Coordinates of C-alpha atoms in Angstrom, one line a residue:
X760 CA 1.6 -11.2 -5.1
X761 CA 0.3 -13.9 -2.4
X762 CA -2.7 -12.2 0.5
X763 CA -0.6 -11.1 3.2
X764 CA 2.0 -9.1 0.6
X765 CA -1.2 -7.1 -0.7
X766 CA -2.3 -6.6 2.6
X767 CA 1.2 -5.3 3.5
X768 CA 1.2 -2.9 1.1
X769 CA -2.3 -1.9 1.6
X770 CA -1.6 -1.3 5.4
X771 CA 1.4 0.5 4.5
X772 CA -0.6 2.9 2.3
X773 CA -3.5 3.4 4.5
X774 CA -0.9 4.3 7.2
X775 CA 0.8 6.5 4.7
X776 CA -1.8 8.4 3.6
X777 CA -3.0 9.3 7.3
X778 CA 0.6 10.6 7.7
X779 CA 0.3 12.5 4.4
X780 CA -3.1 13.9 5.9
X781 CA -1.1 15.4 9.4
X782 CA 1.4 16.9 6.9
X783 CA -0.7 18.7 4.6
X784 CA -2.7 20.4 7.7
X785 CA 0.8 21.1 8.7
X786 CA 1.8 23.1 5.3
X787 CA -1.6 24.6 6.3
X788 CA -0.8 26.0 9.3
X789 CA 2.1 27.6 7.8
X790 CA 0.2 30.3 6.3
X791 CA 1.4 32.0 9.3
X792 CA 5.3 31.6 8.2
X793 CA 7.0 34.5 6.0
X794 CA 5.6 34.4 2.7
X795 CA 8.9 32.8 1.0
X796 CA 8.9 30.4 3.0
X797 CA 8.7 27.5 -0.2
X798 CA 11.2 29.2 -1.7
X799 CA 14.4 27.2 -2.6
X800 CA 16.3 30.2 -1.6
X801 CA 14.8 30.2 2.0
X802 CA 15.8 26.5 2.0
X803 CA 19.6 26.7 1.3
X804 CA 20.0 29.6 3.7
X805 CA 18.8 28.3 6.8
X806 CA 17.9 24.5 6.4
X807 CA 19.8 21.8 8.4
X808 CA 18.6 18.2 9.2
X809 CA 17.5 17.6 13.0
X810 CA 17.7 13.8 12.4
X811 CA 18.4 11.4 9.5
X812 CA 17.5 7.8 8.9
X813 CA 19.0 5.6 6.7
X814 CA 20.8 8.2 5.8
X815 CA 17.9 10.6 4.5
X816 CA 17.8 14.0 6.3
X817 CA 14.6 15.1 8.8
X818 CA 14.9 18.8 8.3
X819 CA 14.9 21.6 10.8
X820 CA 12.1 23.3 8.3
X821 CA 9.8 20.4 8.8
X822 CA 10.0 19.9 12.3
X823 CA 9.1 24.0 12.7
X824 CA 5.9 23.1 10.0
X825 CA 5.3 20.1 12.9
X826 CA 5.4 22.5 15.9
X827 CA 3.7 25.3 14.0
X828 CA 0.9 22.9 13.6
X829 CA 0.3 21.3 17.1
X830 CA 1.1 25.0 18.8
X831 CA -1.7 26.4 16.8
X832 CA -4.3 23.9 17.9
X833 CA -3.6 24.0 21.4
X834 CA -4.6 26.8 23.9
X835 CA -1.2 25.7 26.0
X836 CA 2.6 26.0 25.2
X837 CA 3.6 22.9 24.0
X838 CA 6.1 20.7 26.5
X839 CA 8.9 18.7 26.1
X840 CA 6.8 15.7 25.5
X841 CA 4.8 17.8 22.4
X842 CA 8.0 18.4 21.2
X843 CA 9.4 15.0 21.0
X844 CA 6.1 13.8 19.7
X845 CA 6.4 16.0 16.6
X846 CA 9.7 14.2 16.2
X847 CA 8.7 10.5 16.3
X848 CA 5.7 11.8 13.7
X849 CA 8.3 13.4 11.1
X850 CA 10.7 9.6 11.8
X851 CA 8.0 7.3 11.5
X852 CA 6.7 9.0 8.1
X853 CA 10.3 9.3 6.9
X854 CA 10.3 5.5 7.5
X855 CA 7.1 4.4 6.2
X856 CA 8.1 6.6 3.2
X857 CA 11.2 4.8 2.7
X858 CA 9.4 1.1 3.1
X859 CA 7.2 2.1 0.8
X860 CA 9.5 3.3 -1.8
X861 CA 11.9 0.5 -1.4
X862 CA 8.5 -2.3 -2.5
X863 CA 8.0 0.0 -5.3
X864 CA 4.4 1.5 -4.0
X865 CA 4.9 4.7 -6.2
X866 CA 4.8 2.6 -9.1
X867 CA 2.9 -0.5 -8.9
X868 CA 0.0 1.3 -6.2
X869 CA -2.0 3.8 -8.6
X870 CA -3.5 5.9 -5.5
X871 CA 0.2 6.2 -4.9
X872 CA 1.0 7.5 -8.5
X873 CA -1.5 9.7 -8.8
X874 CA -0.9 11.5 -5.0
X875 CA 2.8 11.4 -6.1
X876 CA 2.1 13.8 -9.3
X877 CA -0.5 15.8 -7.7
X878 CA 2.1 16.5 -5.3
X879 CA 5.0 17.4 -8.1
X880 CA 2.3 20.2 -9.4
X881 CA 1.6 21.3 -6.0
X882 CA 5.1 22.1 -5.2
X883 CA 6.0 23.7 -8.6
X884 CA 3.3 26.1 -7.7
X885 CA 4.6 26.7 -4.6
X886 CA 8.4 27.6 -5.8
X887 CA 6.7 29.5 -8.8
X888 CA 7.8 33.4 -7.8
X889 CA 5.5 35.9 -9.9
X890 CA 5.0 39.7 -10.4
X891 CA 1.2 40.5 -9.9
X892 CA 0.2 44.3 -9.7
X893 CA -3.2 46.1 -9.9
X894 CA -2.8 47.1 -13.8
X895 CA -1.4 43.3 -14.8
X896 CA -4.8 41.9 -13.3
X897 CA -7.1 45.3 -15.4
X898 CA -5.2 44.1 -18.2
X899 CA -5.7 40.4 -18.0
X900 CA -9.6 41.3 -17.1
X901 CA -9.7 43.1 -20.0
X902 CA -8.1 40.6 -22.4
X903 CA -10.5 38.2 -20.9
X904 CA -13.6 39.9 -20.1
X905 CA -16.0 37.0 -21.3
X906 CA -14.5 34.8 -17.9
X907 CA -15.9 36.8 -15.9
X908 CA -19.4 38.8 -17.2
X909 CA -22.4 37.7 -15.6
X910 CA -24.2 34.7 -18.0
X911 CA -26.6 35.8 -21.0
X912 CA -30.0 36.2 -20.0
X913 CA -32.7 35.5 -22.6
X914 CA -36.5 35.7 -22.8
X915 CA -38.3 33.4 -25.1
X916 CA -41.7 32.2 -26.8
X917 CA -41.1 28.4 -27.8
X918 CA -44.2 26.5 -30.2
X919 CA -44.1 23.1 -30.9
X920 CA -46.1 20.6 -33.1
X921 CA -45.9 16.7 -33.9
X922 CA -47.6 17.4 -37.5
X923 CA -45.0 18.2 -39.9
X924 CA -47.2 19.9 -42.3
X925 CA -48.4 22.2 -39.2
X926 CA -45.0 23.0 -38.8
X927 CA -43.9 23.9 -42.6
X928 CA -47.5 25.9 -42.5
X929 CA -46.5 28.0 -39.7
X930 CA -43.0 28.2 -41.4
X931 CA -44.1 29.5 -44.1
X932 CA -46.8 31.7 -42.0
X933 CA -43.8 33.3 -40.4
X934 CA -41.8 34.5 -43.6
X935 CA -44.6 35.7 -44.9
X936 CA -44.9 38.3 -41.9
X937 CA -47.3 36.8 -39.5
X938 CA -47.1 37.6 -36.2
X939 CA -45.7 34.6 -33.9
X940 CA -48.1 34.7 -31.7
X941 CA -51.1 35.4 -34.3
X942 CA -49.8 32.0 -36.7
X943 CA -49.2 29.8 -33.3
X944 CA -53.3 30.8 -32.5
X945 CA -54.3 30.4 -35.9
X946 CA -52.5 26.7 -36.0
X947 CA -53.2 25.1 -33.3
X948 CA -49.5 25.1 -31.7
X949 CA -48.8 24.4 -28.5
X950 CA -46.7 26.6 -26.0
X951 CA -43.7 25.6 -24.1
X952 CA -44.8 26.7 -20.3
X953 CA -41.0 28.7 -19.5
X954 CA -39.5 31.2 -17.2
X955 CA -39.7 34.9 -17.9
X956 CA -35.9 35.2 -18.2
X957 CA -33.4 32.5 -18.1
X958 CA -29.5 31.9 -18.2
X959 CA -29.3 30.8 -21.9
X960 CA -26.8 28.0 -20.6
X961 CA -29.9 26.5 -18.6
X962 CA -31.7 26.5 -22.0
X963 CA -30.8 22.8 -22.6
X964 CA -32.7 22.0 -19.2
X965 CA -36.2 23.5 -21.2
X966 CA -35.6 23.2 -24.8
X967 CA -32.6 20.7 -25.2
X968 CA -29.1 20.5 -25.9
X969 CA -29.7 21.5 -29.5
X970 CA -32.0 24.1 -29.7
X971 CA -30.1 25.9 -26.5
X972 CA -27.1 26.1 -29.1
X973 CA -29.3 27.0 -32.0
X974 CA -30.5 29.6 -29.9
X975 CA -26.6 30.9 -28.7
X976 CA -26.7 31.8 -32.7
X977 CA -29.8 34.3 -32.5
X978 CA -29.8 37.9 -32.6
X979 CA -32.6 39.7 -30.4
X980 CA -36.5 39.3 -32.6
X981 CA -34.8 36.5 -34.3
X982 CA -36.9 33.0 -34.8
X983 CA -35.8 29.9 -35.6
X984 CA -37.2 26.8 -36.2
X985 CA -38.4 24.1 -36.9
X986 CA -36.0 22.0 -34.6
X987 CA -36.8 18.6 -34.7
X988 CA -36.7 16.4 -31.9
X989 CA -38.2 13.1 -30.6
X990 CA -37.9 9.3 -31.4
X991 CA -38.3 7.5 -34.9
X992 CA -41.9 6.7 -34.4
X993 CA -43.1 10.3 -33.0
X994 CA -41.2 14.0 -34.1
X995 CA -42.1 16.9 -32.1
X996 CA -41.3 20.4 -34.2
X997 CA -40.0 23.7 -32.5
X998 CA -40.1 27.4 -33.2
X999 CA -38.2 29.4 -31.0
X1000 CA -38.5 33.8 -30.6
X1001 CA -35.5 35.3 -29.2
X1002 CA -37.8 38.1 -27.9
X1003 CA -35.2 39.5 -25.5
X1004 CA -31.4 39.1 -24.7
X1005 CA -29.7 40.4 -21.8
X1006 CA -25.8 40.7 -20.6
X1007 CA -24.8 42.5 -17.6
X1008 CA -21.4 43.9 -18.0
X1009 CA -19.5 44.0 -14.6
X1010 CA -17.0 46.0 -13.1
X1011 CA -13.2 45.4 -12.6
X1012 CA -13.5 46.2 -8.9
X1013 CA -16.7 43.6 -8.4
X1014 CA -14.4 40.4 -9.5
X1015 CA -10.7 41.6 -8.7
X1016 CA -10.4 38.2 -6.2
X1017 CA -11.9 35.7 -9.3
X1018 CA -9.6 37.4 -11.5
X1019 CA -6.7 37.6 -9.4
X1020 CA -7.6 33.1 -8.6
X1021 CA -7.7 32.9 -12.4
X1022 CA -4.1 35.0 -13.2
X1023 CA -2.5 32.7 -10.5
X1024 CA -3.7 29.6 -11.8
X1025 CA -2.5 30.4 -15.3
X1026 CA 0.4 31.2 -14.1
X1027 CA 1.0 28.2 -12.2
X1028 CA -0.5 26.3 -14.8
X1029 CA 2.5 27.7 -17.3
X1030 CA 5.2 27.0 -14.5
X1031 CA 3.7 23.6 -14.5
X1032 CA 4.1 23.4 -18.6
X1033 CA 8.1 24.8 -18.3
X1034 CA 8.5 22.7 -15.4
X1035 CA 7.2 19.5 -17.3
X1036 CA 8.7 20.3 -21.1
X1037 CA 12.4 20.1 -19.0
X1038 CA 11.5 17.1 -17.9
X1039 CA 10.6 15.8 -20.8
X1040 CA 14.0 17.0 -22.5
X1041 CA 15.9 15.4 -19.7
X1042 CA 14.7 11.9 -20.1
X1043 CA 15.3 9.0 -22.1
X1044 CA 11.9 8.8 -23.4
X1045 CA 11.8 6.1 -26.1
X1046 CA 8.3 4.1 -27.7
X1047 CA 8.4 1.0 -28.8
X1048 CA 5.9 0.8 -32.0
X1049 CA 6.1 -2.8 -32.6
X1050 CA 4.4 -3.0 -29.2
X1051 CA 2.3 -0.2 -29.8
X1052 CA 1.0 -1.2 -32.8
X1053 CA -0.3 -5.0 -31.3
X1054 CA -2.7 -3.7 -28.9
X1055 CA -6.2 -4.5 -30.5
X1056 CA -9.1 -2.5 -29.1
X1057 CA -11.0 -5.6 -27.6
X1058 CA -7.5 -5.5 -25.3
X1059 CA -8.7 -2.2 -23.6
X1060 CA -12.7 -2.8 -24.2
X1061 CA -13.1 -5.9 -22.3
X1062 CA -10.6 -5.4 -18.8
X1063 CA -8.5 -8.7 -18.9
X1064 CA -9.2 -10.8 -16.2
X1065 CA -5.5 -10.3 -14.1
X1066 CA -6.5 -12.6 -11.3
X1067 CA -6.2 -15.5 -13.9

């Protein structure tokens, strides 16, 4: 592809995107439409086109999204002149579309693949018609509780040492029954300066990655330790008292609208799957493995160079 080609298509997308832009703030603005509105079924009933290029239909639904839009924005009534300006917007993305398609962007330009997918899910969500009731979303919250409780809180006393033999002392200090504290005196370790009460999921932020899930395994008195940690030339030993765990169990009522966000995206999220699975019965899918099997993995860990 020669400079002015790739600045063509580059133009072209730019331009398309800003287009893509006024129309989503136009599906915005429809919240205002009746509810069905994405429904096929809405579509075949009252859908005609107001204008067509190349043969491709401008619908009547879109130029009401366009009209929707620029009346909601403006403190006037719109004139005839608003009114044919919706028009011309809805022709010239219908033809940039077209342009577009017909130099293969949607394939060759990845922004263009990827807004093109994103776009596919979108819409299946949109046509996806669901049942949703008070006692569905109690059950699902139910079935799911852990999604939405407030985060473990836990308390604890952390020691450390860089002598091993300190730390198999106080080790064996502890299974003996000597008091955390007491041993930790007695030896010479050093306390960790933490919070009172902390989300155990911050844990890793204080203690590390691996003692936080060390930690997720203790029961409330428990101690663990010693957790190593540190380089090859200096080890640093940790002992870790659970002294206090905390959950705070919450109420249907206090997260009906996360749980309600979270049934909806699962839902949409299975439509997608159904959606997708059809597609993929429908196709012609076939994998060449005498291709596959020739890509080496210096292929994909040094980028080729494609301007050569």
């Amino acid at each position: 592809m020669n400079k002015a080609e790739y600045a063509l298509k580059n133009t072209i997308l730019f331009t398309l995107a800003g287009l893509a832009g006024l129309t989503l703030a136009l599906l915005t603005a429809l919240g205002i439409l009746p509810p069905k509105f994405g429904n096929q079924d809405l579509r075949l009933r009252g859908d005609v086109p107001i204008a067509s290029i190349n043969g491709e239909p401008v619908s009547k639904v879109e130029y009401l999204r366009a009209l929707t839009a620029m009346q909601a924005g403006l403190d006037r009534t719109l004139t005839e002149a608003d009114r044919k300006s919706a028009i011309q917007v809805l022709i010239d993305e219908e033809v940039i579309l077209q342009h577009a398609l017909n130099i293969g962007l949607a394939r060759s330009d990845p922004m263009a693949r990827k807004n093109l997918v994103q776009a596919l899910m979108r819409s299946t969500a949109l046509l996806t018609d669901y049942e949703i009731d008070a006692q569905t979303l109690e059950t699902f919250f139910q079935e799911n509780k852990n999604l939405f409780v407030a985060p473990r809180m836990v308390r604890v006393r952390v020691l450390t040492t860089d002598e091993i033999k300190t730390a198999d002392t106080f080790r064996q200090a502890i299974i003996n029954g000597e008091n955390f504290d007491a041993a930790g005196r007695r030896l010479s370790l050093i306390e960790k300066d933490l919070p009172d009460d902390i989300p155990l999921g911050k844990a890793a932020d204080y203690l590390g990655g691996t003692a936080r899930d060390r930690l997720a395994t203790l029961k409330q008195g428990e101690i663990i330790g010693p957790i190593k940690s540190g380089s090859d030339l200096k080890h640093s030993y940790m002992f870790i008292w659970l002294m206090k765990a905390t959950r705070t169990e919450v109420d249907f009522n206090e997260v009906a609208d996360i749980v309600k966000a979270e049934w909806q995206r699962r839902q949409e999220e299975k439509a997608f799957e159904t959606y997708l699975s059809d597609l993929r019965r429908a196709a012609d899918i076939r994998l060449y493995e005498d291709v596959i099997e020739t890509v080496d993995r210096s292929d994909y860990t040094t980028p080729p160079d494609f301007m050569n």
